[in-house]
Coordinates of C-alpha atoms in Angstrom, one line a residue:
M4 CA 36.6 -36.4 -35.0
R5 CA 39.6 -34.4 -34.1
R6 CA 42.9 -35.4 -35.6
P7 CA 45.6 -36.5 -33.2
W8 CA 48.0 -33.8 -34.3
T9 CA 45.3 -31.2 -33.6
I10 CA 44.8 -32.4 -30.1
L11 CA 48.6 -32.4 -29.5
A12 CA 48.8 -28.9 -30.8
V13 CA 46.1 -27.7 -28.3
V14 CA 47.8 -29.5 -25.5
A15 CA 51.1 -27.9 -26.5
L16 CA 49.5 -24.5 -26.6
V17 CA 48.0 -24.9 -23.1
C18 CA 51.4 -26.0 -21.7
L19 CA 53.1 -23.0 -23.4
L20 CA 50.6 -20.5 -21.9
A21 CA 51.0 -22.1 -18.5
A22 CA 54.8 -21.5 -18.8
I23 CA 54.5 -17.9 -19.6
P24 CA 54.9 -15.6 -16.6
G25 CA 51.6 -14.0 -15.7
A26 CA 49.5 -16.3 -17.9
A27 CA 47.8 -17.7 -14.8
R28 CA 47.0 -14.3 -13.6
Q29 CA 44.0 -13.9 -11.3
N30 CA 41.2 -12.0 -13.0
R31 CA 39.1 -11.2 -10.0
L32 CA 40.7 -8.6 -7.7
A33 CA 38.9 -7.8 -4.5
V34 CA 39.8 -4.9 -2.3
G35 CA 38.2 -4.6 1.2
F36 CA 37.2 -1.1 2.5
G37 CA 36.2 -0.5 6.1
G38 CA 32.7 1.0 6.4
V39 CA 30.2 2.1 3.7
K40 CA 31.2 3.4 0.3
Q41 CA 32.4 7.0 0.8
V42 CA 33.7 9.9 -1.3
P43 CA 37.2 9.5 0.2
H44 CA 37.3 6.1 -1.6
T45 CA 37.0 7.8 -4.9
A46 CA 40.5 7.6 -6.2
T47 CA 40.9 3.9 -5.2
L48 CA 37.5 3.0 -6.8
I49 CA 38.5 4.8 -10.0
A50 CA 41.9 3.0 -10.1
M51 CA 40.1 -0.3 -9.6
E52 CA 37.7 0.4 -12.4
R53 CA 40.5 1.3 -14.7
L54 CA 41.9 -2.2 -14.1
R55 CA 39.2 -3.5 -16.4
D56 CA 41.4 -2.2 -19.3
R57 CA 44.0 -4.7 -18.1
G58 CA 41.6 -7.6 -18.1
Y59 CA 40.6 -7.7 -14.5
E60 CA 37.3 -8.0 -12.8
P61 CA 37.8 -5.5 -9.9
E62 CA 35.5 -6.0 -6.9
P63 CA 35.2 -3.4 -4.1
V64 CA 34.0 -5.0 -0.8
F65 CA 32.6 -2.9 1.9
L66 CA 32.9 -4.3 5.4
P67 CA 31.1 -3.0 8.6
Q68 CA 34.4 -2.1 10.4
T69 CA 38.0 -1.4 9.3
Q70 CA 39.3 -4.1 11.6
L71 CA 37.4 -6.7 9.7
T72 CA 39.5 -6.2 6.6
I73 CA 42.4 -8.2 8.1
P74 CA 40.4 -11.4 8.9
A75 CA 38.8 -11.1 5.4
V76 CA 42.2 -11.1 3.8
M77 CA 43.3 -14.1 5.9
R78 CA 40.2 -16.0 4.9
G79 CA 40.8 -15.2 1.2
E80 CA 37.5 -13.4 0.8
I81 CA 39.5 -10.3 -0.4
D82 CA 42.9 -10.0 -1.9
F83 CA 43.8 -6.6 -0.4
G84 CA 42.5 -5.0 2.8
L85 CA 42.6 -1.4 3.8
P86 CA 42.9 -1.4 7.6
D87 CA 44.4 1.5 9.7
P88 CA 48.1 1.1 10.3
I89 CA 47.7 0.5 14.0
S90 CA 45.5 -2.5 13.4
A91 CA 47.9 -3.8 10.7
A92 CA 51.0 -3.4 12.8
T93 CA 49.4 -4.9 15.8
A94 CA 48.2 -7.9 13.8
I95 CA 51.7 -8.4 12.4
M96 CA 53.2 -8.3 15.9
R97 CA 50.8 -11.0 16.9
G98 CA 52.0 -13.2 14.1
V99 CA 49.4 -12.6 11.4
P100 CA 51.3 -13.2 8.1
I101 CA 50.3 -10.1 6.3
A102 CA 52.4 -7.3 4.8
I103 CA 51.8 -3.6 3.9
V104 CA 52.3 -3.1 0.2
G105 CA 51.4 0.6 -0.1
A106 CA 48.7 3.1 0.8
Y107 CA 46.1 5.2 -1.1
A108 CA 47.0 8.4 0.8
M109 CA 50.2 10.2 1.6
P110 CA 52.0 9.7 5.0
G111 CA 50.4 12.4 7.1
L112 CA 46.9 12.4 8.3
G113 CA 45.8 15.1 5.9
Q114 CA 42.2 13.9 5.9
W115 CA 41.9 14.1 9.7
V116 CA 40.9 17.3 11.4
M117 CA 39.6 18.4 14.7
V118 CA 36.4 20.4 14.4
A119 CA 34.9 22.7 17.1
P120 CA 32.4 25.6 17.4
K121 CA 33.7 28.9 16.2
A122 CA 33.8 30.2 19.8
I123 CA 36.7 27.8 20.5
T124 CA 39.7 29.3 18.9
S125 CA 42.6 27.6 20.8
P126 CA 43.2 24.0 21.7
K127 CA 43.7 25.0 25.3
Q128 CA 40.1 26.1 25.4
L129 CA 39.2 22.4 25.2
A130 CA 40.2 22.0 28.9
R131 CA 37.5 19.9 30.6
K132 CA 35.5 19.9 27.4
R133 CA 33.8 16.9 25.7
I134 CA 35.9 15.5 22.8
A135 CA 34.5 12.6 20.9
V136 CA 36.6 9.8 19.2
H137 CA 35.7 6.7 17.2
S138 CA 37.2 4.2 19.6
L139 CA 40.1 4.1 22.1
S140 CA 42.2 2.0 19.6
S141 CA 41.4 4.1 16.5
V142 CA 43.3 6.7 14.5
S143 CA 40.6 9.1 15.6
N144 CA 41.7 8.7 19.2
M145 CA 45.4 8.7 18.3
V146 CA 45.1 12.2 16.8
V147 CA 43.1 13.5 19.8
Q148 CA 45.6 12.1 22.3
F149 CA 48.4 13.7 20.3
A150 CA 46.6 17.1 20.4
I151 CA 46.0 16.7 24.2
K152 CA 49.7 16.1 24.8
K153 CA 51.0 18.7 22.3
Y154 CA 48.8 21.5 23.5
A155 CA 48.6 20.4 27.2
I156 CA 44.8 20.3 27.2
T157 CA 43.8 20.0 30.8
S158 CA 41.3 17.2 31.9
P159 CA 39.4 16.7 28.7
Q160 CA 36.4 14.3 28.7
V161 CA 37.2 11.8 25.9
L162 CA 33.9 10.2 24.7
V163 CA 33.6 7.2 22.4
I164 CA 31.1 7.8 19.5
P165 CA 31.7 5.3 16.6
G166 CA 31.5 6.7 13.2
S167 CA 32.7 10.1 11.8
V168 CA 29.2 11.0 10.7
A169 CA 27.7 10.2 14.1
R170 CA 30.3 12.4 15.8
A171 CA 29.5 15.3 13.4
Q172 CA 25.8 14.9 14.3
A173 CA 26.6 15.0 18.0
L174 CA 28.5 18.2 17.4
L175 CA 25.5 19.7 15.6
Q176 CA 23.3 18.8 18.5
N177 CA 25.7 20.3 21.1
E178 CA 26.3 16.9 22.7
I179 CA 30.0 17.3 22.4
D180 CA 32.4 20.3 22.2
A181 CA 34.9 18.9 19.6
T182 CA 35.7 15.8 17.6
S183 CA 38.2 14.4 15.2
V184 CA 36.6 13.7 11.8
F185 CA 37.5 13.2 8.2
I186 CA 37.9 16.4 6.2
A187 CA 34.9 15.1 4.1
D188 CA 32.7 15.3 7.2
A189 CA 34.0 18.7 8.1
I190 CA 33.0 19.9 4.6
R191 CA 29.5 18.3 5.0
L192 CA 29.2 20.0 8.5
E193 CA 29.9 23.4 7.0
M194 CA 27.3 22.8 4.3
V195 CA 24.7 21.8 6.8
A196 CA 25.5 24.5 9.4
P197 CA 27.4 27.3 7.6
G198 CA 29.5 29.4 9.9
R199 CA 28.9 27.4 13.1
F200 CA 32.0 25.3 13.2
H201 CA 35.6 25.5 12.0
I202 CA 38.7 23.3 11.7
L203 CA 40.6 23.9 14.9
L204 CA 43.5 21.5 14.2
D205 CA 45.0 19.8 11.2
F206 CA 47.1 16.6 11.5
K207 CA 48.7 16.5 8.0
D208 CA 52.2 16.6 9.4
M209 CA 51.9 13.4 11.4
P210 CA 54.0 10.7 9.6
V211 CA 51.2 8.1 9.8
H212 CA 48.8 6.8 7.1
D213 CA 45.1 6.7 7.6
S214 CA 44.8 3.3 5.9
V215 CA 47.3 0.9 4.3
F216 CA 47.0 -1.8 1.7
V217 CA 47.7 -5.2 3.2
A218 CA 47.8 -8.7 1.7
R219 CA 48.8 -12.2 2.8
R220 CA 52.5 -12.8 2.4
D221 CA 52.0 -16.2 0.8
W222 CA 49.5 -14.7 -1.6
L223 CA 52.0 -11.9 -2.5
S224 CA 54.7 -14.4 -3.3
T225 CA 52.6 -15.8 -6.2
H226 CA 50.7 -12.6 -7.2
Q227 CA 53.3 -10.0 -7.9
T228 CA 51.7 -9.1 -11.2
E229 CA 48.3 -8.4 -9.7
T230 CA 49.9 -6.3 -6.9
E231 CA 51.9 -4.3 -9.4
D232 CA 48.9 -3.7 -11.6
L233 CA 46.8 -2.4 -8.7
L234 CA 49.5 -0.1 -7.5
R235 CA 50.3 1.2 -10.9
S236 CA 46.7 1.9 -11.6
L237 CA 46.5 3.7 -8.2
I238 CA 49.5 5.8 -8.9
E239 CA 48.5 6.7 -12.5
T240 CA 45.0 7.7 -11.2
H241 CA 46.4 9.9 -8.4
R242 CA 48.7 11.7 -10.9
R243 CA 45.9 12.2 -13.4
M244 CA 43.6 13.7 -10.8
A245 CA 46.3 16.0 -9.5
A246 CA 47.0 17.2 -13.1
G247 CA 43.3 18.0 -13.7
P248 CA 40.8 17.9 -10.9
E249 CA 37.8 18.1 -13.3
W250 CA 38.6 14.6 -14.5
G251 CA 38.4 13.3 -10.9
V252 CA 35.3 15.3 -10.0
A253 CA 33.4 14.0 -13.1
R254 CA 34.2 10.4 -12.2
A255 CA 33.3 10.9 -8.6
L256 CA 29.9 12.3 -9.6
N257 CA 29.3 9.1 -11.5
L258 CA 30.4 6.9 -8.6
F259 CA 28.1 8.8 -6.1
P260 CA 25.0 9.8 -8.1
D261 CA 22.8 9.8 -5.0
Q262 CA 24.9 12.3 -3.1
D263 CA 24.8 16.1 -3.2
P264 CA 27.0 17.0 -6.2
A265 CA 28.3 20.1 -4.4
F266 CA 29.5 18.0 -1.5
V267 CA 31.1 15.4 -3.8
S268 CA 32.9 18.1 -5.9
A269 CA 34.1 20.0 -2.8
T270 CA 35.4 16.8 -1.2
V271 CA 37.3 15.6 -4.2
R272 CA 38.8 19.1 -4.8
A273 CA 39.9 19.3 -1.1
F274 CA 41.6 15.9 -1.3
I275 CA 43.4 16.9 -4.5
A276 CA 44.4 20.3 -3.1
R277 CA 45.8 18.8 0.1
G278 CA 47.7 16.1 -1.9
I279 CA 46.0 13.4 0.1
W280 CA 45.9 10.9 -2.8
D281 CA 49.6 10.3 -3.1
A282 CA 51.6 10.2 -6.3
N283 CA 53.8 7.4 -4.9
A284 CA 51.2 5.1 -3.4
G285 CA 51.8 6.4 0.1
V286 CA 55.5 5.4 0.4
P287 CA 57.5 8.3 -1.1
N288 CA 60.7 7.4 0.8
G289 CA 60.6 3.6 0.6
P290 CA 61.4 1.7 3.8
D291 CA 62.1 5.0 5.6
T292 CA 58.4 5.9 5.3
I293 CA 57.4 2.7 7.1
R294 CA 60.1 3.1 9.7
N295 CA 59.0 6.7 10.5
M296 CA 55.4 5.6 10.8
I297 CA 56.2 2.8 13.3
K298 CA 58.5 5.1 15.3
H299 CA 55.7 7.7 15.6
L300 CA 53.1 5.1 16.6
K301 CA 55.4 4.0 19.4
T302 CA 55.9 7.7 20.4
V303 CA 52.2 8.2 20.8
E304 CA 51.9 4.8 22.5
A305 CA 49.7 3.3 19.8
L306 CA 52.3 0.5 19.6
P307 CA 54.4 -0.9 22.5
A308 CA 57.8 0.5 23.1
N309 CA 59.5 -2.8 22.2
A310 CA 57.9 -3.0 18.8
S311 CA 60.4 -3.7 16.0
E312 CA 61.2 -0.7 13.8
D313 CA 62.4 -2.9 10.9
P314 CA 60.3 -1.9 7.8
A315 CA 60.7 -5.4 6.4
Y316 CA 58.9 -6.8 9.5
Y317 CA 55.7 -4.9 8.5
A318 CA 56.0 -4.3 4.7
D319 CA 56.8 -5.9 1.4
L320 CA 57.5 -3.1 -1.0
T321 CA 58.8 -5.3 -3.8
A322 CA 55.9 -4.7 -6.1
L323 CA 55.8 -0.9 -5.4
D324 CA 59.5 -0.6 -6.0
H325 CA 59.1 -2.3 -9.4
V326 CA 56.2 0.1 -10.4
L327 CA 58.0 3.3 -9.2
A328 CA 61.2 2.2 -11.1
K329 CA 59.0 2.2 -14.3
V330 CA 57.0 5.3 -13.7
G331 CA 59.4 7.3 -11.6
R332 CA 58.9 8.8 -8.1
K333 CA 57.4 12.2 -7.6

């Protein structure tokens, strides 16, 4: 039989642990990705795996569509979602209580390109041509509409073909004349059909993220430790990969053993060379980064003209600021 003083000691220890900040930390940490597991997810997946050293059980969740990440966050099925910023901002404007906490990529759509046959050497040559996009409300269409306006492309035929891989296949089969795809799909296209296509346009200077990390505001208020740990692991992973690409390539090959090693290696190196995996978790200039993104989304009519431009309306950067104060901005 346990002695009374032993029981009291155990109770006291439990109470003490409960009082220690972070003692009740959540071990399972689920991040929701839109679509199937892809090589562009490499850095985030590595960062999640490295959280095991901090005692977490990271769980990547792959949802059929990017837009489904927000409902999954609201239902508590995942802790962080990775929707595109248009979906995130639109949901917030409709009263969904989520907040942007960071991003895995730099502001600037460096992983989006427009690919066309080699014979098309100027955007103006896309006049009356067939240009495919993922959907009319997607980043894919946003960059195409931006190009149409910037280069005054006359009467293009904008077609909806969901999925970057499907659009690349349509291009291969001469069913379309150009499309916006991820840089990874442009690399794959070159490997499948060497010399047939090229990158006609690059969108790395657009001040918009491809995806952003979002979480419920009420969850964030009680899970700052988890949020900081995820963002710190992400930042440390990005910086390690930038310092030595071979480290990232080796881990990517382990993550994608069933894919062509040459494709995996080329894609990871391209992301690192372009600086897509950002050293500051996608918010190098704090609230100004969010403000500039919202302003640009309004300019291209992805958000209504009366949308608020207050960064605090869309984002909670508390955890990210704490992490960058410790590791420094780059």
